[in-house]
PDB file of C-alpha atoms in Angstrom:
ATOM      1  CA  UNK A 288       5.740   1.377   3.324  1.00  0.00           C
ATOM      2  CA  UNK A 289       8.804   2.345   5.358  1.00  0.00           C
ATOM      3  CA  UNK A 290      12.411   1.753   4.374  1.00  0.00           C
ATOM      4  CA  UNK A 291      15.410   2.486   6.560  1.00  0.00           C
ATOM      5  CA  UNK A 292      19.169   2.336   6.564  1.00  0.00           C
ATOM      6  CA  UNK A 293      20.945  -0.321   8.616  1.00  0.00           C
ATOM      7  CA  UNK A 294      21.201   1.768  11.794  1.00  0.00           C
ATOM      8  CA  UNK A 295      17.673   3.189  11.459  1.00  0.00           C
ATOM      9  CA  UNK A 296      18.834   6.802  11.290  1.00  0.00           C
ATOM     10  CA  UNK A 297      17.455   7.476   7.784  1.00  0.00           C
ATOM     11  CA  UNK A 298      13.816   6.533   7.263  1.00  0.00           C
ATOM     12  CA  UNK A 299      11.922   6.885   4.020  1.00  0.00           C
ATOM     13  CA  UNK A 300       8.164   6.447   3.831  1.00  0.00           C
ATOM     14  CA  UNK A 301       6.199   5.981   0.621  1.00  0.00           C
ATOM     15  CA  UNK A 302       2.468   5.319   0.368  1.00  0.00           C
ATOM     16  CA  UNK A 303       2.844   2.260  -1.838  1.00  0.00           C
ATOM     17  CA  UNK A 304       5.626   0.138  -3.321  1.00  0.00           C
ATOM     18  CA  UNK A 305       6.606   0.763  -6.934  1.00  0.00           C
ATOM     19  CA  UNK A 306       5.298  -1.568  -9.638  1.00  0.00           C
ATOM     20  CA  UNK A 307       8.873  -2.274 -10.775  1.00  0.00           C
ATOM     21  CA  UNK A 308      12.391  -1.801  -9.458  1.00  0.00           C
ATOM     22  CA  UNK A 309      15.363  -0.893 -11.619  1.00  0.00           C
ATOM     23  CA  UNK A 310      18.771  -2.538 -11.503  1.00  0.00           C
ATOM     24  CA  UNK A 311      21.131  -0.327 -13.513  1.00  0.00           C
ATOM     25  CA  UNK A 312      24.608  -1.296 -14.706  1.00  0.00           C
ATOM     26  CA  UNK A 313      26.053   2.198 -15.164  1.00  0.00           C
ATOM     27  CA  UNK A 314      29.435   2.770 -13.556  1.00  0.00           C
ATOM     28  CA  UNK A 315      28.047   4.057 -10.254  1.00  0.00           C
ATOM     29  CA  UNK A 316      24.929   1.889  -9.892  1.00  0.00           C
ATOM     30  CA  UNK A 317      27.042  -1.192 -10.610  1.00  0.00           C
ATOM     31  CA  UNK A 318      29.231  -0.260  -7.658  1.00  0.00           C
ATOM     32  CA  UNK A 319      26.317   0.674  -5.387  1.00  0.00           C
ATOM     33  CA  UNK A 320      24.243  -2.439  -6.137  1.00  0.00           C
ATOM     34  CA  UNK A 321      21.020  -0.518  -5.555  1.00  0.00           C
ATOM     35  CA  UNK A 322      17.499  -1.430  -6.657  1.00  0.00           C
ATOM     36  CA  UNK A 323      15.790   1.840  -7.541  1.00  0.00           C
ATOM     37  CA  UNK A 324      12.135   2.694  -7.061  1.00  0.00           C
ATOM     38  CA  UNK A 325      11.052   6.070  -8.432  1.00  0.00           C
ATOM     39  CA  UNK A 326       8.799   8.689  -6.871  1.00  0.00           C
ATOM     40  CA  UNK A 327       7.785  12.324  -7.182  1.00  0.00           C
ATOM     41  CA  UNK A 328       9.049  14.459  -4.268  1.00  0.00           C
ATOM     42  CA  UNK A 329       5.555  14.879  -2.801  1.00  0.00           C
ATOM     43  CA  UNK A 330       5.239  11.075  -2.560  1.00  0.00           C
ATOM     44  CA  UNK A 331       8.260  10.697  -0.253  1.00  0.00           C
ATOM     45  CA  UNK A 332       8.620  11.405   3.454  1.00  0.00           C
ATOM     46  CA  UNK A 333      12.278  11.476   4.478  1.00  0.00           C
ATOM     47  CA  UNK A 334      13.438  11.707   8.114  1.00  0.00           C
ATOM     48  CA  UNK A 335      16.947  11.629   9.590  1.00  0.00           C
ATOM     49  CA  UNK A 336      18.863  13.166  12.478  1.00  0.00           C
ATOM     50  CA  UNK A 337      20.637  16.471  11.870  1.00  0.00           C
ATOM     51  CA  UNK A 338      23.948  16.375  10.005  1.00  0.00           C
ATOM     52  CA  UNK A 339      23.739  12.660   9.342  1.00  0.00           C
ATOM     53  CA  UNK A 340      22.756  12.519   5.681  1.00  0.00           C
ATOM     54  CA  UNK A 341      25.071  13.266   2.804  1.00  0.00           C
ATOM     55  CA  UNK A 342      28.684  12.347   2.331  1.00  0.00           C
ATOM     56  CA  UNK A 343      31.313  10.947   4.654  1.00  0.00           C
ATOM     57  CA  UNK A 344      32.948  14.376   4.752  1.00  0.00           C
ATOM     58  CA  UNK A 345      30.763  16.852   6.694  1.00  0.00           C
ATOM     59  CA  UNK A 346      31.846  19.844   4.588  1.00  0.00           C
ATOM     60  CA  UNK A 347      31.232  18.070   1.278  1.00  0.00           C
ATOM     61  CA  UNK A 348      28.072  18.170  -0.795  1.00  0.00           C
ATOM     62  CA  UNK A 349      26.131  15.019  -1.794  1.00  0.00           C
ATOM     63  CA  UNK A 350      27.843  13.216  -4.655  1.00  0.00           C
ATOM     64  CA  UNK A 351      26.896  14.316  -8.165  1.00  0.00           C
ATOM     65  CA  UNK A 352      27.894  11.975 -10.962  1.00  0.00           C
ATOM     66  CA  UNK A 353      28.771  12.785 -14.593  1.00  0.00           C
ATOM     67  CA  UNK A 354      26.354  15.347 -15.972  1.00  0.00           C
ATOM     68  CA  UNK A 355      25.354  16.282 -12.402  1.00  0.00           C
ATOM     69  CA  UNK A 356      21.648  15.576 -12.927  1.00  0.00           C
ATOM     70  CA  UNK A 357      21.333  13.539  -9.716  1.00  0.00           C
ATOM     71  CA  UNK A 358      22.726  13.741  -6.183  1.00  0.00           C
ATOM     72  CA  UNK A 359      23.353  10.549  -4.211  1.00  0.00           C
ATOM     73  CA  UNK A 360      22.751  10.455  -0.452  1.00  0.00           C
ATOM     74  CA  UNK A 361      23.740   7.989   2.245  1.00  0.00           C
ATOM     75  CA  UNK A 362      23.580   7.707   6.013  1.00  0.00           C
ATOM     76  CA  UNK A 363      26.727   9.097   7.598  1.00  0.00           C
ATOM     77  CA  UNK A 364      26.321   6.767  10.582  1.00  0.00           C
ATOM     78  CA  UNK A 365      26.127   3.348   8.867  1.00  0.00           C
ATOM     79  CA  UNK A 366      27.071   4.260   5.289  1.00  0.00           C
ATOM     80  CA  UNK A 367      23.992   2.850   3.523  1.00  0.00           C
ATOM     81  CA  UNK A 368      23.117   4.432   0.201  1.00  0.00           C
ATOM     82  CA  UNK A 369      19.565   5.641   0.792  1.00  0.00           C
ATOM     83  CA  UNK A 370      18.382   7.591  -2.233  1.00  0.00           C
ATOM     84  CA  UNK A 371      19.132  10.056  -4.947  1.00  0.00           C
ATOM     85  CA  UNK A 372      17.381  13.243  -5.914  1.00  0.00           C
ATOM     86  CA  UNK A 373      17.445  14.956  -9.286  1.00  0.00           C
ATOM     87  CA  UNK A 374      19.062  18.387  -9.419  1.00  0.00           C
ATOM     88  CA  UNK A 375      17.700  21.573 -10.956  1.00  0.00           C
ATOM     89  CA  UNK A 376      19.149  20.406 -14.299  1.00  0.00           C
ATOM     90  CA  UNK A 377      16.189  18.006 -14.588  1.00  0.00           C
ATOM     91  CA  UNK A 378      12.798  19.580 -15.461  1.00  0.00           C
ATOM     92  CA  UNK A 379      10.706  17.118 -13.418  1.00  0.00           C
ATOM     93  CA  UNK A 380      12.131  16.363  -9.948  1.00  0.00           C
ATOM     94  CA  UNK A 381      12.388  12.706  -8.975  1.00  0.00           C
ATOM     95  CA  UNK A 382      13.554  10.599  -6.057  1.00  0.00           C
ATOM     96  CA  UNK A 383      15.298   7.311  -6.692  1.00  0.00           C
ATOM     97  CA  UNK A 384      14.799   5.294  -3.510  1.00  0.00           C
ATOM     98  CA  UNK A 385      17.167   2.394  -2.809  1.00  0.00           C
ATOM     99  CA  UNK A 386      14.819  -0.507  -2.132  1.00  0.00           C
ATOM    100  CA  UNK A 387      17.703  -2.601  -0.799  1.00  0.00           C
ATOM    101  CA  UNK A 388      16.734  -0.839   2.448  1.00  0.00           C
ATOM    102  CA  UNK A 389      13.301  -2.480   2.477  1.00  0.00           C
ATOM    103  CA  UNK A 390      12.633  -5.796   4.202  1.00  0.00           C
ATOM    104  CA  UNK A 391      13.242  -8.574   1.656  1.00  0.00           C
ATOM    105  CA  UNK A 392       9.759 -10.018   2.080  1.00  0.00           C
ATOM    106  CA  UNK A 393       8.195  -6.672   1.124  1.00  0.00           C
ATOM    107  CA  UNK A 394      10.029  -6.454  -2.202  1.00  0.00           C
ATOM    108  CA  UNK A 395      10.223 -10.135  -3.138  1.00  0.00           C
ATOM    109  CA  UNK A 396       7.255  -9.961  -5.502  1.00  0.00           C
ATOM    110  CA  UNK A 397       8.207  -6.679  -7.227  1.00  0.00           C
ATOM    111  CA  UNK A 398       9.488  -7.167 -10.776  1.00  0.00           C
ATOM    112  CA  UNK A 399      13.134  -6.115 -11.229  1.00  0.00           C
ATOM    113  CA  UNK A 400      13.935  -4.558 -14.598  1.00  0.00           C
ATOM    114  CA  UNK A 401      17.520  -4.438 -15.823  1.00  0.00           C
ATOM    115  CA  UNK A 402      18.597  -1.129 -17.327  1.00  0.00           C
ATOM    116  CA  UNK A 403      21.691  -0.819 -19.498  1.00  0.00           C
ATOM    117  CA  UNK A 404      22.931   2.538 -18.258  1.00  0.00           C
ATOM    118  CA  UNK A 405      26.488   1.567 -19.259  1.00  0.00           C
ATOM    119  CA  UNK A 406      25.988   1.336 -23.020  1.00  0.00           C
ATOM    120  CA  UNK A 407      22.599   1.420 -24.780  1.00  0.00           C
ATOM    121  CA  UNK A 408      20.550   3.405 -22.233  1.00  0.00           C
ATOM    122  CA  UNK A 409      17.658   0.943 -22.680  1.00  0.00           C
ATOM    123  CA  UNK A 410      15.983  -1.766 -20.644  1.00  0.00           C
ATOM    124  CA  UNK A 411      17.383  -5.220 -21.359  1.00  0.00           C
ATOM    125  CA  UNK A 412      14.185  -7.144 -20.606  1.00  0.00           C
TER     126      UNK A 412
END
């Protein structure tokens, strides 16, 4: 399965779709509106043109939120949030792939779980 940003610069390939997607309501995910699918690093193939992934400021690092356990990435050409990657503060590395970049028909049948990252840190369903 291949996902891509709006301009097609950032492409992410995964062998199979996730069994569920996560909609989180924490302060940043609420703003991003992402649907996260989770993968181990060896399950993800990421391609993009040089110097076009990261933040809108070329000298800046990818955005780290709160406890700095994850870094958020987006395409610098079209601005789409593409994925996050856990930092070395997390013992098991993980990609969170934004499945809003997938064709709607390919994700229509995947169950969306709602995660309360704002308060209880539990799934609401």
